[in-house]
XYZ file of C-alpha atoms in Angstrom:
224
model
C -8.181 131.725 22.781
C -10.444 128.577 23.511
C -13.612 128.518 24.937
C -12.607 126.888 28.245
C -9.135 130.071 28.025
C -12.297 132.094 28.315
C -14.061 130.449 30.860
C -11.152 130.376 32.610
C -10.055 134.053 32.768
C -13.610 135.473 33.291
C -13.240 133.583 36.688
C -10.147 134.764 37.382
C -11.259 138.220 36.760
C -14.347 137.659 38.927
C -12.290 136.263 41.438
C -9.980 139.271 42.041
C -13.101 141.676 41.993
C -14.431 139.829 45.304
C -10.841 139.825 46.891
C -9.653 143.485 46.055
C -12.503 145.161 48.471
C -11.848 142.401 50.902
C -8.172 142.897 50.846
C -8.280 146.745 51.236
C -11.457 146.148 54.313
C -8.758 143.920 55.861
C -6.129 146.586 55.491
C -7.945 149.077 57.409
C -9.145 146.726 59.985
C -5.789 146.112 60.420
C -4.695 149.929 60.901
C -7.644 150.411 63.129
C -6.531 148.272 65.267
C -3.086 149.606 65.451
C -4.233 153.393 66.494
C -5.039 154.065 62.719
C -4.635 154.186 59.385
C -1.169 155.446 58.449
C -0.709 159.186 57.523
C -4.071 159.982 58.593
C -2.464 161.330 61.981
C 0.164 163.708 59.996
C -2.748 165.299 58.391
C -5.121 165.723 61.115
C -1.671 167.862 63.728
C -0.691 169.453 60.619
C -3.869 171.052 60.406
C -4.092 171.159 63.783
C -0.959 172.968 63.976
C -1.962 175.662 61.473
C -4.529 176.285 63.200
C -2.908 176.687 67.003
C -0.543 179.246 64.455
C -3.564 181.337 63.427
C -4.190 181.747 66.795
C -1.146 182.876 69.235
C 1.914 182.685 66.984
C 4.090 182.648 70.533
C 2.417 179.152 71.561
C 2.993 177.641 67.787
C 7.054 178.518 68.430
C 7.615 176.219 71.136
C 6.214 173.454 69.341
C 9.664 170.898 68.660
C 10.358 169.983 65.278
C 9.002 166.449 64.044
C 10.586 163.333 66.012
C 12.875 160.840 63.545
C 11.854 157.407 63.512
C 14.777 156.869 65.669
C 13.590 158.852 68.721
C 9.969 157.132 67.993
C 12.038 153.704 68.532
C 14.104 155.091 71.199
C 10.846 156.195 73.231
C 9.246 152.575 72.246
C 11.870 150.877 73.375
C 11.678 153.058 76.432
C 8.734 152.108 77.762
C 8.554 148.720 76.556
C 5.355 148.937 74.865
C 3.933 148.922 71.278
C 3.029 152.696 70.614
C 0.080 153.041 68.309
C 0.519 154.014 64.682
C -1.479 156.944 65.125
C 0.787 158.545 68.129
C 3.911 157.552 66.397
C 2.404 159.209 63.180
C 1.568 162.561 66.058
C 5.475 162.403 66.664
C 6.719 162.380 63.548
C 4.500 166.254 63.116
C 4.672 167.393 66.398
C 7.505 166.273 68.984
C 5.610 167.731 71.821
C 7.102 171.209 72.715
C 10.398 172.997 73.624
C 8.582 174.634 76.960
C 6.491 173.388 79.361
C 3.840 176.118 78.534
C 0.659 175.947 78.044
C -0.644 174.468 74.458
C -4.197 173.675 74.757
C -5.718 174.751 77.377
C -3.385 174.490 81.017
C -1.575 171.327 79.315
C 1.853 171.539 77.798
C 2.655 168.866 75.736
C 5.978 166.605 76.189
C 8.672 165.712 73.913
C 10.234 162.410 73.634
C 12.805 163.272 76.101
C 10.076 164.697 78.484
C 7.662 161.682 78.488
C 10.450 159.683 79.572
C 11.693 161.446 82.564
C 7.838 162.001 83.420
C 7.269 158.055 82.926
C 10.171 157.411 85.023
C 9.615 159.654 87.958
C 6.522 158.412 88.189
C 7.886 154.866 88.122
C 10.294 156.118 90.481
C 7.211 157.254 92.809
C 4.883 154.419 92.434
C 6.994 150.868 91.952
C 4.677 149.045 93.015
C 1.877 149.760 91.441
C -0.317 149.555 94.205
C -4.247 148.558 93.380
C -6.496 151.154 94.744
C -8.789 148.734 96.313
C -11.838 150.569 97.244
C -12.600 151.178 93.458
C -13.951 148.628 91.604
C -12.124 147.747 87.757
C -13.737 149.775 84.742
C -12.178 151.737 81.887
C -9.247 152.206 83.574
C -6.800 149.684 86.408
C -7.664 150.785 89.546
C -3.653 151.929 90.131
C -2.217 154.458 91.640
C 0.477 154.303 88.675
C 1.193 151.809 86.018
C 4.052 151.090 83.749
C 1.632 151.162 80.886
C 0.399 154.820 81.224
C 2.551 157.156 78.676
C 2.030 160.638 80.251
C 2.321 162.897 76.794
C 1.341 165.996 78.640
C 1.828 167.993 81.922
C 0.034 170.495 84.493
C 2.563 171.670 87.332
C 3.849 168.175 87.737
C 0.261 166.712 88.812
C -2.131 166.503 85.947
C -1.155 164.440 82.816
C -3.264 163.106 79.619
C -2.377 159.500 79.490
C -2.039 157.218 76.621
C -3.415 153.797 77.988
C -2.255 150.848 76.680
C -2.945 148.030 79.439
C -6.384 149.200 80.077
C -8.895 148.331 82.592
C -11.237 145.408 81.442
C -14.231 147.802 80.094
C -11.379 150.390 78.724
C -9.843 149.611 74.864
C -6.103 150.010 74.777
C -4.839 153.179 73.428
C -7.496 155.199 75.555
C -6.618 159.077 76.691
C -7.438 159.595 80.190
C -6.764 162.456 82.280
C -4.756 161.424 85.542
C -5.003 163.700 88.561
C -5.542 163.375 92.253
C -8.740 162.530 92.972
C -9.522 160.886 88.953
C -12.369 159.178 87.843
C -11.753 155.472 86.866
C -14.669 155.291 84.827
C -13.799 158.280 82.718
C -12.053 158.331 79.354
C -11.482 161.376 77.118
C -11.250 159.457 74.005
C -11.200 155.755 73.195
C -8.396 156.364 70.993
C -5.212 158.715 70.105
C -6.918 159.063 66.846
C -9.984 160.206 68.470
C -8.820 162.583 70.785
C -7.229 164.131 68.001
C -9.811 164.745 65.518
C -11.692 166.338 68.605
C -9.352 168.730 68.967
C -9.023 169.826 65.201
C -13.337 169.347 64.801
C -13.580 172.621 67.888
C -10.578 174.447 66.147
C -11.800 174.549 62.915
C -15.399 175.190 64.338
C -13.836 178.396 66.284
C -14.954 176.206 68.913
C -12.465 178.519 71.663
C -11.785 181.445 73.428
C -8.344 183.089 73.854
C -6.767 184.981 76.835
C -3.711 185.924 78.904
C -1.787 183.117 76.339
C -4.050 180.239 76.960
C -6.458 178.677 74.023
C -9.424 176.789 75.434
C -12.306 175.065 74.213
C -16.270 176.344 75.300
C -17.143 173.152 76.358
C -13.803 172.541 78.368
C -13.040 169.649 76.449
C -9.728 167.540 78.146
C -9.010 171.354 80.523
């Protein structure tokens, strides 16, 4: 090999050592921005779901088997929205439950089928979308309902954890919110699906709950 063959191929070499860190940075920038690195989510609601099993084996059995990419799509398509990575990654584990009973705390959590007829009633209800226009824009569109809110679990048909993705112009889209009469529109649970679930797995694995009459719920009331 020649001198300037060296030259050559040492910069090469020291080329690709500057771009490979960059590359993989952009990567996860990328996934961030999507709800999440890919996988992470399966983890996190596996554990999560080992867990809810240690506790009350009769809540873990209504918990649906994992959605197929198709139902993901299906529910996508739905909606016509772009469903973070790190939800779609939740569905593919947990496909909501079989019951409407509760799973964490009072809230049940939906299945595929369940989010849309929820979605769509409240469609149904609210068409309009009418601005509620004695409260000022924050976190969250100062709505009564919007097209954008994915309600991924229920209370008695009046209290719903909502996946935001058309958020208000302080909020970040993919924000959990919990919509009720009388809501805050400054208050977010999480700024992110990924978020709310590590919270939930950080106060199980921390024993973080108490557990009576078939209802797990945190000490500090997170999301209840």
């Amino acid at each position: 090999m020649t001198k300037i063959s060296e030259i050559a191929l040492g910069n090469m070499n020291f080329i690709l050592k500057i771009l490979e860190p960059a590359s993989d940075g952009m990567l996860k920038m990328k996934n961030r921005k999507n709800g999440g690195e890919p996988g992470m989510a399966s983890e996190v609601w596996d554990n999560i779901l080992k867990q809810i099993q240690t506790i009350s084996q009769p809540i873990f059995s209504t918990v649906n088997p994992p959605a197929t990419e198709d139902e993901i799509n299906l529910l996508e398509n739905t909606l016509g929205v772009h469903l973070p990575i790190y939800f779609r990654n939740y569905l593919s584990v947990c496909n909501g439950q079989q019951e409407r009973v509760p799973f964490i705390g009072y809230n049940s959590f939906l299945s595929i089928p369940a989010i849309i007829e929820t979605w769509s009633m409240m469609n149904d209800l609210f068409e309009e979308e009418e601005q509620v226009d004695w409260i000022n824009e924050d976190r969250i569109k100062p709505l009564i309902w919007s097209k954008k809110w994915i309600p991924f679990t229920d209370f008695e048909g009046s209290t719903h954890l909502i996946l935001d993705v058309d958020p208000g112009k302080n909020g970040v889209s993919g924000q959990i919110f919990k919509y009720h009469s009388g809501m805050s529109y400054q208050k977010v649970i999480a700024n992110s699906f990924e978020e709310f679930s590590h919270e939930i797995f950080k106060r199980l694995q921390a024993n973080q709950i108490s557990y009576s009459d078939g209802v797990i719920k945190f000490e500090d009331r997170y999301f209840v």
